[in-house]
PDB file of C-alpha atoms in Angstrom:
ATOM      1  CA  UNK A   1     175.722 137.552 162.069  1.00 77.00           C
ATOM      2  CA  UNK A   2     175.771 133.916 162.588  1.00 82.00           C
ATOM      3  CA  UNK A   3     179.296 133.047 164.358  1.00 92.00           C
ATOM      4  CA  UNK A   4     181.402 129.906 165.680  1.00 96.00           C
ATOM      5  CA  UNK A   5     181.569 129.676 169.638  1.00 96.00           C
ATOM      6  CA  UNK A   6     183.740 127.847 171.972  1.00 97.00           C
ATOM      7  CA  UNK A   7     184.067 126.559 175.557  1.00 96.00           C
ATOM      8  CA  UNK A   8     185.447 127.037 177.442  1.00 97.00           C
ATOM      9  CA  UNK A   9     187.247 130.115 177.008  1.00 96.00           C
ATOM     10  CA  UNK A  10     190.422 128.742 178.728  1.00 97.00           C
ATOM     11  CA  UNK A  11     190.853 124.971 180.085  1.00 97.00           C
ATOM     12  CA  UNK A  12     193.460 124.473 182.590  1.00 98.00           C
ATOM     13  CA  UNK A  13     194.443 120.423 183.327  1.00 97.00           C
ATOM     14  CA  UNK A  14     196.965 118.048 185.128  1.00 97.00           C
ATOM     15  CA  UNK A  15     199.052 116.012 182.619  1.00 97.00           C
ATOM     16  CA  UNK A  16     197.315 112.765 182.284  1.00 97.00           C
ATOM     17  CA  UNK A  17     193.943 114.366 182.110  1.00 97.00           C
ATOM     18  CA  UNK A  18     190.576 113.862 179.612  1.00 98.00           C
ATOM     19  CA  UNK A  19     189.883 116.960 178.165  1.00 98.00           C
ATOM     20  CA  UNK A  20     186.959 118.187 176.041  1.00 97.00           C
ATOM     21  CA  UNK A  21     186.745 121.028 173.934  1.00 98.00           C
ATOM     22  CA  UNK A  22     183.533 122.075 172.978  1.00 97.00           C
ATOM     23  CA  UNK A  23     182.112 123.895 169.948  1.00 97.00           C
ATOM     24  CA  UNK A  24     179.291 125.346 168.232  1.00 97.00           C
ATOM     25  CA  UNK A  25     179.689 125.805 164.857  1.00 96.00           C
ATOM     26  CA  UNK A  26     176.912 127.861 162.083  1.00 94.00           C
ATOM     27  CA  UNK A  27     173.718 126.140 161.916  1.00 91.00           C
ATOM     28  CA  UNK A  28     173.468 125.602 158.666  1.00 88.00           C
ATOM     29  CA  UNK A  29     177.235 124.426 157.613  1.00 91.00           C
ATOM     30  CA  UNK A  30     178.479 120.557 156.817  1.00 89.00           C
ATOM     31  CA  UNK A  31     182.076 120.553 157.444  1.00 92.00           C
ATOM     32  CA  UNK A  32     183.629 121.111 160.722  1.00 94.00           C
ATOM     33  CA  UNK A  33     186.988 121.613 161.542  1.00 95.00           C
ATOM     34  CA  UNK A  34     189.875 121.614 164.548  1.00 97.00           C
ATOM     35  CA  UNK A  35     193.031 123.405 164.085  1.00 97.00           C
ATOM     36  CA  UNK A  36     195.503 124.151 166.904  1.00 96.00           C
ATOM     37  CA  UNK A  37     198.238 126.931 167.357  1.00 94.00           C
ATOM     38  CA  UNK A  38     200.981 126.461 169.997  1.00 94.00           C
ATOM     39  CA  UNK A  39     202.336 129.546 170.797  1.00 89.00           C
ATOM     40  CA  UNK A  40     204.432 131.207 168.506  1.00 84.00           C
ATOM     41  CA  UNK A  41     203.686 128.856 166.175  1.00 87.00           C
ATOM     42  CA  UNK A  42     201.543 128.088 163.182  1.00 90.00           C
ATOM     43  CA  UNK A  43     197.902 127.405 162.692  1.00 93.00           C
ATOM     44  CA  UNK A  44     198.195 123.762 162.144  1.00 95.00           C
ATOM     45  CA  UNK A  45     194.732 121.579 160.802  1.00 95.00           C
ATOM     46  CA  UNK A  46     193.913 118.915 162.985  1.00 97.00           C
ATOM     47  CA  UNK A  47     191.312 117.086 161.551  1.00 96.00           C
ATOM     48  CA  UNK A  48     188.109 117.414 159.322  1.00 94.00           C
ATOM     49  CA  UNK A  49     184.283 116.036 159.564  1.00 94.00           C
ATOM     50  CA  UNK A  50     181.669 116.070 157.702  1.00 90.00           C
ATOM     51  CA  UNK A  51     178.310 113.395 157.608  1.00 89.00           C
ATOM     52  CA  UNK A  52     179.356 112.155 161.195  1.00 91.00           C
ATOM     53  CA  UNK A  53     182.573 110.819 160.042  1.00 92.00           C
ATOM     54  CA  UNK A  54     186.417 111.819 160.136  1.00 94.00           C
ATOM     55  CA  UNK A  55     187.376 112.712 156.492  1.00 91.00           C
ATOM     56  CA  UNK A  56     190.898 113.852 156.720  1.00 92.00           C
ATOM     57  CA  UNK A  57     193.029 114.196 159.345  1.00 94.00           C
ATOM     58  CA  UNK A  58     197.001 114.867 160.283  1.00 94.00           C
ATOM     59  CA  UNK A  59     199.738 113.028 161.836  1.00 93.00           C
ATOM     60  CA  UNK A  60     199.125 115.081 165.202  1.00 93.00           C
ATOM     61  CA  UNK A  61     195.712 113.578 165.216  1.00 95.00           C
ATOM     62  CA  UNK A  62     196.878 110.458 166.879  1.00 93.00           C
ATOM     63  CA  UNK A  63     194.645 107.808 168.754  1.00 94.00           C
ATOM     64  CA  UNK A  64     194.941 110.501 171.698  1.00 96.00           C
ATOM     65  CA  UNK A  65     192.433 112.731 170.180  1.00 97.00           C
ATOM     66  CA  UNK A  66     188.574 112.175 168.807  1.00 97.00           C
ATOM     67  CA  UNK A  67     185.868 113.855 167.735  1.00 97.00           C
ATOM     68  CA  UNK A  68     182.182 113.814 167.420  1.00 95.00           C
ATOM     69  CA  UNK A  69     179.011 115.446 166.932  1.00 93.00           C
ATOM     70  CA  UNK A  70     177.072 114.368 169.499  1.00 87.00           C
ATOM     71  CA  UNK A  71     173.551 116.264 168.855  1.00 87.00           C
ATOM     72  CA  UNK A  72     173.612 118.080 165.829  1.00 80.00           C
ATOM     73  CA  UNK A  73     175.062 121.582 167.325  1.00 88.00           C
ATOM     74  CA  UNK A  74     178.242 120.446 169.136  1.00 94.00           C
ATOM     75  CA  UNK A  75     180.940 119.755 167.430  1.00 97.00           C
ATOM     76  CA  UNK A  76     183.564 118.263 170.125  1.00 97.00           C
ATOM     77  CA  UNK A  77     187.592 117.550 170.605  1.00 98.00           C
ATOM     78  CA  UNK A  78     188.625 115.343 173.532  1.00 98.00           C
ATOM     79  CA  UNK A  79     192.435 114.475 174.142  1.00 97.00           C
ATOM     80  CA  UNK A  80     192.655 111.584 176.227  1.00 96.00           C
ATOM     81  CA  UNK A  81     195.517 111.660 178.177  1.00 95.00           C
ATOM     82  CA  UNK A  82     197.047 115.568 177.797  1.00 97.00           C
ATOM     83  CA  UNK A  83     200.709 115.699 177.610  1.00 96.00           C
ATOM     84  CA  UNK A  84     202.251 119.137 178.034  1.00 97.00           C
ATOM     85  CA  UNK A  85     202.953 119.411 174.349  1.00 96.00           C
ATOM     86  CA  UNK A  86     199.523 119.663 173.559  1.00 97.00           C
ATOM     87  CA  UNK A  87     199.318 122.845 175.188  1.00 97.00           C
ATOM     88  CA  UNK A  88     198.285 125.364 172.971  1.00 97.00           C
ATOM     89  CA  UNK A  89     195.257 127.309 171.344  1.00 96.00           C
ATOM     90  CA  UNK A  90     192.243 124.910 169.685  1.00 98.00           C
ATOM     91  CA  UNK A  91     190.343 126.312 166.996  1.00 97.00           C
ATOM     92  CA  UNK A  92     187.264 125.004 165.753  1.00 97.00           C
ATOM     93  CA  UNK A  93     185.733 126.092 162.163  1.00 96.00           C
ATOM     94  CA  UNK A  94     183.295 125.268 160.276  1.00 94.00           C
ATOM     95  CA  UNK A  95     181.812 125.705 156.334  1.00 90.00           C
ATOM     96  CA  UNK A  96     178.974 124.873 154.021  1.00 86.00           C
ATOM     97  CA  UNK A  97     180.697 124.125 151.216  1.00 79.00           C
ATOM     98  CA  UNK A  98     184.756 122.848 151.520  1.00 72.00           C
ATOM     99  CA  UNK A  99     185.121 123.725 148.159  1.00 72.00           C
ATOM    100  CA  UNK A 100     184.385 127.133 148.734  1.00 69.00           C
ATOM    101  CA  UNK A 101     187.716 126.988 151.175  1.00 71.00           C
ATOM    102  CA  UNK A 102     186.152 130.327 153.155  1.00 84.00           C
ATOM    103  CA  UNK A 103     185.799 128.439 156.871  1.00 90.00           C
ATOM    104  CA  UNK A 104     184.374 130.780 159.667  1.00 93.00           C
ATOM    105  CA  UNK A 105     186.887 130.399 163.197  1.00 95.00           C
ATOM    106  CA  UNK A 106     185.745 130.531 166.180  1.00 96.00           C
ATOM    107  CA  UNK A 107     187.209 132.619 168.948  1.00 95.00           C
ATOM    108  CA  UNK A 108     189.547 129.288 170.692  1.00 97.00           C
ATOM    109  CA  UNK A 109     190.186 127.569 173.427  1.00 98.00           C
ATOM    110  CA  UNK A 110     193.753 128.134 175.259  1.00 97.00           C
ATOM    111  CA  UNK A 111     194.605 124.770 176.951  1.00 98.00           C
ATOM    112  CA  UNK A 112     197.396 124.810 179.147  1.00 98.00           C
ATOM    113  CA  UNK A 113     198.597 121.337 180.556  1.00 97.00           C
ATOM    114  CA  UNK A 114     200.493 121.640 184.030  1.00 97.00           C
TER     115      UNK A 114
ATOM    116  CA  UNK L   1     207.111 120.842 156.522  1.00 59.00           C
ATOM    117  CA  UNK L   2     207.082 124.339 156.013  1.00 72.00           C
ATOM    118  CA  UNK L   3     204.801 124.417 153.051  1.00 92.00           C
ATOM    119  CA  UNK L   4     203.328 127.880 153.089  1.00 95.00           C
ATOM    120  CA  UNK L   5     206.046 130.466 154.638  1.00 95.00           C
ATOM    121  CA  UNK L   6     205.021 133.970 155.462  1.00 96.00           C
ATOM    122  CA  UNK L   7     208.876 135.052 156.095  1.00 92.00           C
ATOM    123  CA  UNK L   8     208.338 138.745 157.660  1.00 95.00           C
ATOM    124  CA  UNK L   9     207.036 138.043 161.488  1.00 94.00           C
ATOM    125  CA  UNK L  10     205.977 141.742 161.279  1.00 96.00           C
ATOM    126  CA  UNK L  11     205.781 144.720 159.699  1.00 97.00           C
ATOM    127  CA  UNK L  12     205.094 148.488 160.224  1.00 98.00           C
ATOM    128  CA  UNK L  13     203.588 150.773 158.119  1.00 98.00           C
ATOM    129  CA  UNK L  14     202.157 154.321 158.337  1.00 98.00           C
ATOM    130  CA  UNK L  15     198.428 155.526 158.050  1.00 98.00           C
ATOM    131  CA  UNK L  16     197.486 155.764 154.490  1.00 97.00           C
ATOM    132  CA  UNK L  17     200.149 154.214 152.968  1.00 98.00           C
ATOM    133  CA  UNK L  18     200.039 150.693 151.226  1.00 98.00           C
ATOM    134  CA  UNK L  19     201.024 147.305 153.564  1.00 98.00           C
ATOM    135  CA  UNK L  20     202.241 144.520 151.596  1.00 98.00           C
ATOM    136  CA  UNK L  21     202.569 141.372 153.083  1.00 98.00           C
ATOM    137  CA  UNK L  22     204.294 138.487 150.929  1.00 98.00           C
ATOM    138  CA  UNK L  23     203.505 134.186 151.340  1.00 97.00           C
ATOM    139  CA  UNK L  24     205.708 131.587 149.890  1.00 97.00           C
ATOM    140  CA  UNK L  25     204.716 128.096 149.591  1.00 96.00           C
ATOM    141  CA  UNK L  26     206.054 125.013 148.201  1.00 95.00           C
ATOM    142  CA  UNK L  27     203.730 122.560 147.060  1.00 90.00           C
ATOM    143  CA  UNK L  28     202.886 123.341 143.024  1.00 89.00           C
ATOM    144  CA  UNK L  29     199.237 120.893 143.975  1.00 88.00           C
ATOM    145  CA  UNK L  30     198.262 124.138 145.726  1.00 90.00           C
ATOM    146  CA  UNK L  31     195.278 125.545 143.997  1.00 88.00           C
ATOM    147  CA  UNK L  32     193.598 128.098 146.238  1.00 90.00           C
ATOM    148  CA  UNK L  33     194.886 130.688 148.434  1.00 94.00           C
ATOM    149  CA  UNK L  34     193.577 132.783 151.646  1.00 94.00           C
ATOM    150  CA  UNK L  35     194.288 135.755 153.798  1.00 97.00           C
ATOM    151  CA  UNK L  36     193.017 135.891 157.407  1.00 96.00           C
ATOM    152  CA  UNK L  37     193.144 138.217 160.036  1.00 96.00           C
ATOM    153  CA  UNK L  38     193.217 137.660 163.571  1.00 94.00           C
ATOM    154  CA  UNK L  39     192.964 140.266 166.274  1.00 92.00           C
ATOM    155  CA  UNK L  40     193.884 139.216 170.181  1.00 87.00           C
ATOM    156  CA  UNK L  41     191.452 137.004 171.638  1.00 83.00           C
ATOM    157  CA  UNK L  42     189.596 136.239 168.810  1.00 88.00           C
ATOM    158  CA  UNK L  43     189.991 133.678 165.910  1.00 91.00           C
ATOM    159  CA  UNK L  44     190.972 134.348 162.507  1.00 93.00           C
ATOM    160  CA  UNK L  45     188.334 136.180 160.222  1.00 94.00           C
ATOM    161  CA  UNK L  46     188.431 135.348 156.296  1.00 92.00           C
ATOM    162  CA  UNK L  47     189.983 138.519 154.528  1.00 96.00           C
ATOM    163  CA  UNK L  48     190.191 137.700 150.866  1.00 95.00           C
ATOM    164  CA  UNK L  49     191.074 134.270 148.320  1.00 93.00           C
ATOM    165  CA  UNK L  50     192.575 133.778 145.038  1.00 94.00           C
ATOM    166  CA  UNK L  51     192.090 130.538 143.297  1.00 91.00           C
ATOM    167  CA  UNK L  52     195.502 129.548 141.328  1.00 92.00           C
ATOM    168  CA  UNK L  53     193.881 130.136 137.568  1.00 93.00           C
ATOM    169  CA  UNK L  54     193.853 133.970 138.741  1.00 95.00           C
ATOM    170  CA  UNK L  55     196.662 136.256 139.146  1.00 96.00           C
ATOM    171  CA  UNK L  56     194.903 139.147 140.796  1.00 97.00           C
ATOM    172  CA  UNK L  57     191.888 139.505 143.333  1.00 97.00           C
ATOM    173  CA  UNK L  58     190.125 143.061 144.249  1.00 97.00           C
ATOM    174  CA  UNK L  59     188.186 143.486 147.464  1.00 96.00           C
ATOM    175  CA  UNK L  60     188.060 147.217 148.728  1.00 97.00           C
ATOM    176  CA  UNK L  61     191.016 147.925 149.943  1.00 98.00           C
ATOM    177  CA  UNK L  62     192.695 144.417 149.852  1.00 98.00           C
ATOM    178  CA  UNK L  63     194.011 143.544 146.509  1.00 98.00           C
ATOM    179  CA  UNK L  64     195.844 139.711 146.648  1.00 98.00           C
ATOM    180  CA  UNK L  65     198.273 138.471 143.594  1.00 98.00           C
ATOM    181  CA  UNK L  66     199.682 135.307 142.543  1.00 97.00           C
ATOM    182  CA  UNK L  67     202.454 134.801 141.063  1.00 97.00           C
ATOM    183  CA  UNK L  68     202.611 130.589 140.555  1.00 95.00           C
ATOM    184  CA  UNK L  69     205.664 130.407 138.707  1.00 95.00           C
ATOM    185  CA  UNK L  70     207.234 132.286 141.818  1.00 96.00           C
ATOM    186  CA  UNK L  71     205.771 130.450 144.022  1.00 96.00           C
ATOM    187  CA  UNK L  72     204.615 133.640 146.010  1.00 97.00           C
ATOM    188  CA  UNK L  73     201.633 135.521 147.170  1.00 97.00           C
ATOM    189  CA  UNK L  74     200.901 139.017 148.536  1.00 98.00           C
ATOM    190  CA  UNK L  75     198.329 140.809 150.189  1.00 98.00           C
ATOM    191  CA  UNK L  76     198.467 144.457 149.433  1.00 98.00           C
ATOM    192  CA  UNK L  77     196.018 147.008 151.350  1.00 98.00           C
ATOM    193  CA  UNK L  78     195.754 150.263 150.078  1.00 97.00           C
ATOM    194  CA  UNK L  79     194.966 152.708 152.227  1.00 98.00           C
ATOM    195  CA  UNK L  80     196.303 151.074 155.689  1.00 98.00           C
ATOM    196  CA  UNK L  81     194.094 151.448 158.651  1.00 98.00           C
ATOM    197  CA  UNK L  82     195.161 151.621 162.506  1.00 97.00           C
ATOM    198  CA  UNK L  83     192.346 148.916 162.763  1.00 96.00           C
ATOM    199  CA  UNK L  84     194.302 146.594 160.006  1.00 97.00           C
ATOM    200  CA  UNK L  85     196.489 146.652 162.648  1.00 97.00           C
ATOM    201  CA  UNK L  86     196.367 142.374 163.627  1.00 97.00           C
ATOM    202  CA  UNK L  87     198.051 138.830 162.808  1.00 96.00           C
ATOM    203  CA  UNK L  88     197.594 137.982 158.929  1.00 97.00           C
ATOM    204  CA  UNK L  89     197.823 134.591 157.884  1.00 96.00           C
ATOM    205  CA  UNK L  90     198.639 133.225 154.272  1.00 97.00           C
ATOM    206  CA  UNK L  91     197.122 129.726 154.033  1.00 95.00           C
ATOM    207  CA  UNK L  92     196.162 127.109 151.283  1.00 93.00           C
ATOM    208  CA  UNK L  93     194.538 124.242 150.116  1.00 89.00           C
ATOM    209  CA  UNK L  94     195.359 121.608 147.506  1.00 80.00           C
ATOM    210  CA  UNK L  95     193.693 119.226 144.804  1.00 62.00           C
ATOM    211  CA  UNK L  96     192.630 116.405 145.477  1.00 55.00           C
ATOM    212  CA  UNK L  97     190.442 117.422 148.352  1.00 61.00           C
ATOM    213  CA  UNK L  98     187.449 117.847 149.150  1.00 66.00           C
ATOM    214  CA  UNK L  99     187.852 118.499 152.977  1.00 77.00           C
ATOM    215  CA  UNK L 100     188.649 122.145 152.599  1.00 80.00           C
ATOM    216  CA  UNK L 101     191.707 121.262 154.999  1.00 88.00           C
ATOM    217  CA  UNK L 102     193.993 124.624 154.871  1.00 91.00           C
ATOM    218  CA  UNK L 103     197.786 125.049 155.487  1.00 93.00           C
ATOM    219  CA  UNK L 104     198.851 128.134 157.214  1.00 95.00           C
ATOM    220  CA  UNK L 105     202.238 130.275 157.175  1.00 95.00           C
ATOM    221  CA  UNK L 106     203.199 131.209 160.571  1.00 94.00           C
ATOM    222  CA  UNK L 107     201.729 134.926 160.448  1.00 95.00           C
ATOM    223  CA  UNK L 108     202.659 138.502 159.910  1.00 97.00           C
ATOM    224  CA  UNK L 109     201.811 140.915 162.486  1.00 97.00           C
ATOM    225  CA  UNK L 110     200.841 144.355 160.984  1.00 98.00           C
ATOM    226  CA  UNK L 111     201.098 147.419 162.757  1.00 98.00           C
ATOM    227  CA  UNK L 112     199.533 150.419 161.388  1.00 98.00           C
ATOM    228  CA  UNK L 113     200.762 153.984 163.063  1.00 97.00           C
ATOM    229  CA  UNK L 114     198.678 156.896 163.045  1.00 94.00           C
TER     230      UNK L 114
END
């Protein structure tokens, strides 16, 4: 069965820091998706993409954080400068059809800003 | 902006009996509703929807209802499983969009006892 990945796994970085977050979401979807979870916390939406553009995205997605599609498979999330409130679980997701609302997760990525 | 609120942070439940887990949300614009499940480690897995012209969806074991002048969903599964055992997460999505952007509640972990 066709399923979301993610690397890495875990991503451990000094304050200050460029991270990426990688992803590889179904082949076939449209609409890709970052969400984050701090712990305890709430799955929170990020921001959404479809046709190589940004097409909604919240008021944590500030001018810290970007995304892109670089090749067609990879579906990335890069924080600029990490501050140690951005530590916390990234999930990416993805769908064919945002109207259908069913978007498939992929496992995460636990980034932990020291 | 606690728009969808799942207020039990867990709940236990014997083998074979039912599990209901309850979602209230806020925002009336809401017009489609999810369960997921996540399990340690992994990201959340699509359980079941309801879309808000419905008061009741059937899926095997996992029956959701909707009560909109209430405000509030549940999630009932009927018989319980030791391997329903996981993190459920009410979330939803509201008109206009067409970004499938979702709103979670903060999760109910369900612990099924043999």
């Amino acid at each position: 069965e066709p399923e979301v990945t993610q690397t890495p796994s875990h991503q451990v970085t000094q304050m200050g820091q460029e991270v990426i977050l990688r992803c590889v979401p179904i082949s076939n979807h449209l609409y890709f998706y970052w969400y984050r979870q701090i712990l305890g916390q709430k799955v929170e939406f990020l921001v959404s993409f479809y046709n190589n553009e940004i097409s909604e995205k919240s008021e944590i997605f500030d001018d810290q954080f970007s995304v892109e599609r670089p090749d067609g498979s990879n579906f990335t999330l890069k924080i600029r400068s990490t501050k140690l409130e951005d530590s916390a679980m990234y999930f990416c997701a993805s769908t064919y059809d945002p109207y259908s609302y069913e978007q498939y997760f992929g496992p995460g990525t636990r980034l932990t800003v020291t | 902006d606690q728009q969808v609120k799942q207020n039990s942070p867990s709940l236990s439940v014997q083998e074979g009996r039912i599990s209901i887990l309850n979602c209230d949300y806020t925002n009336s614009m809401f017009d489609y509703f999810l369960w997921y499940k996540k399990y340690p480690a992994e990201g959340p897995t699509f359980l079941i929807s309801i879309s808000s012209i419905k008061d009741k969806n059937e899926d095997g074991r996992f029956t959701v209802f909707l009560n909109k002048s209430a405000k509030h969903l549940s999630l009932h599964i009927v018989p319980s499983q030791p391997g329903d055992s996981a993190v459920y997460f009410c979330a939803a999505s509201k008109k206009p969009s067409n970004t499938g952007k979702l709103i979670f509640g903060q999760g109910t972990t369900l612990q099924v006892k043999p």
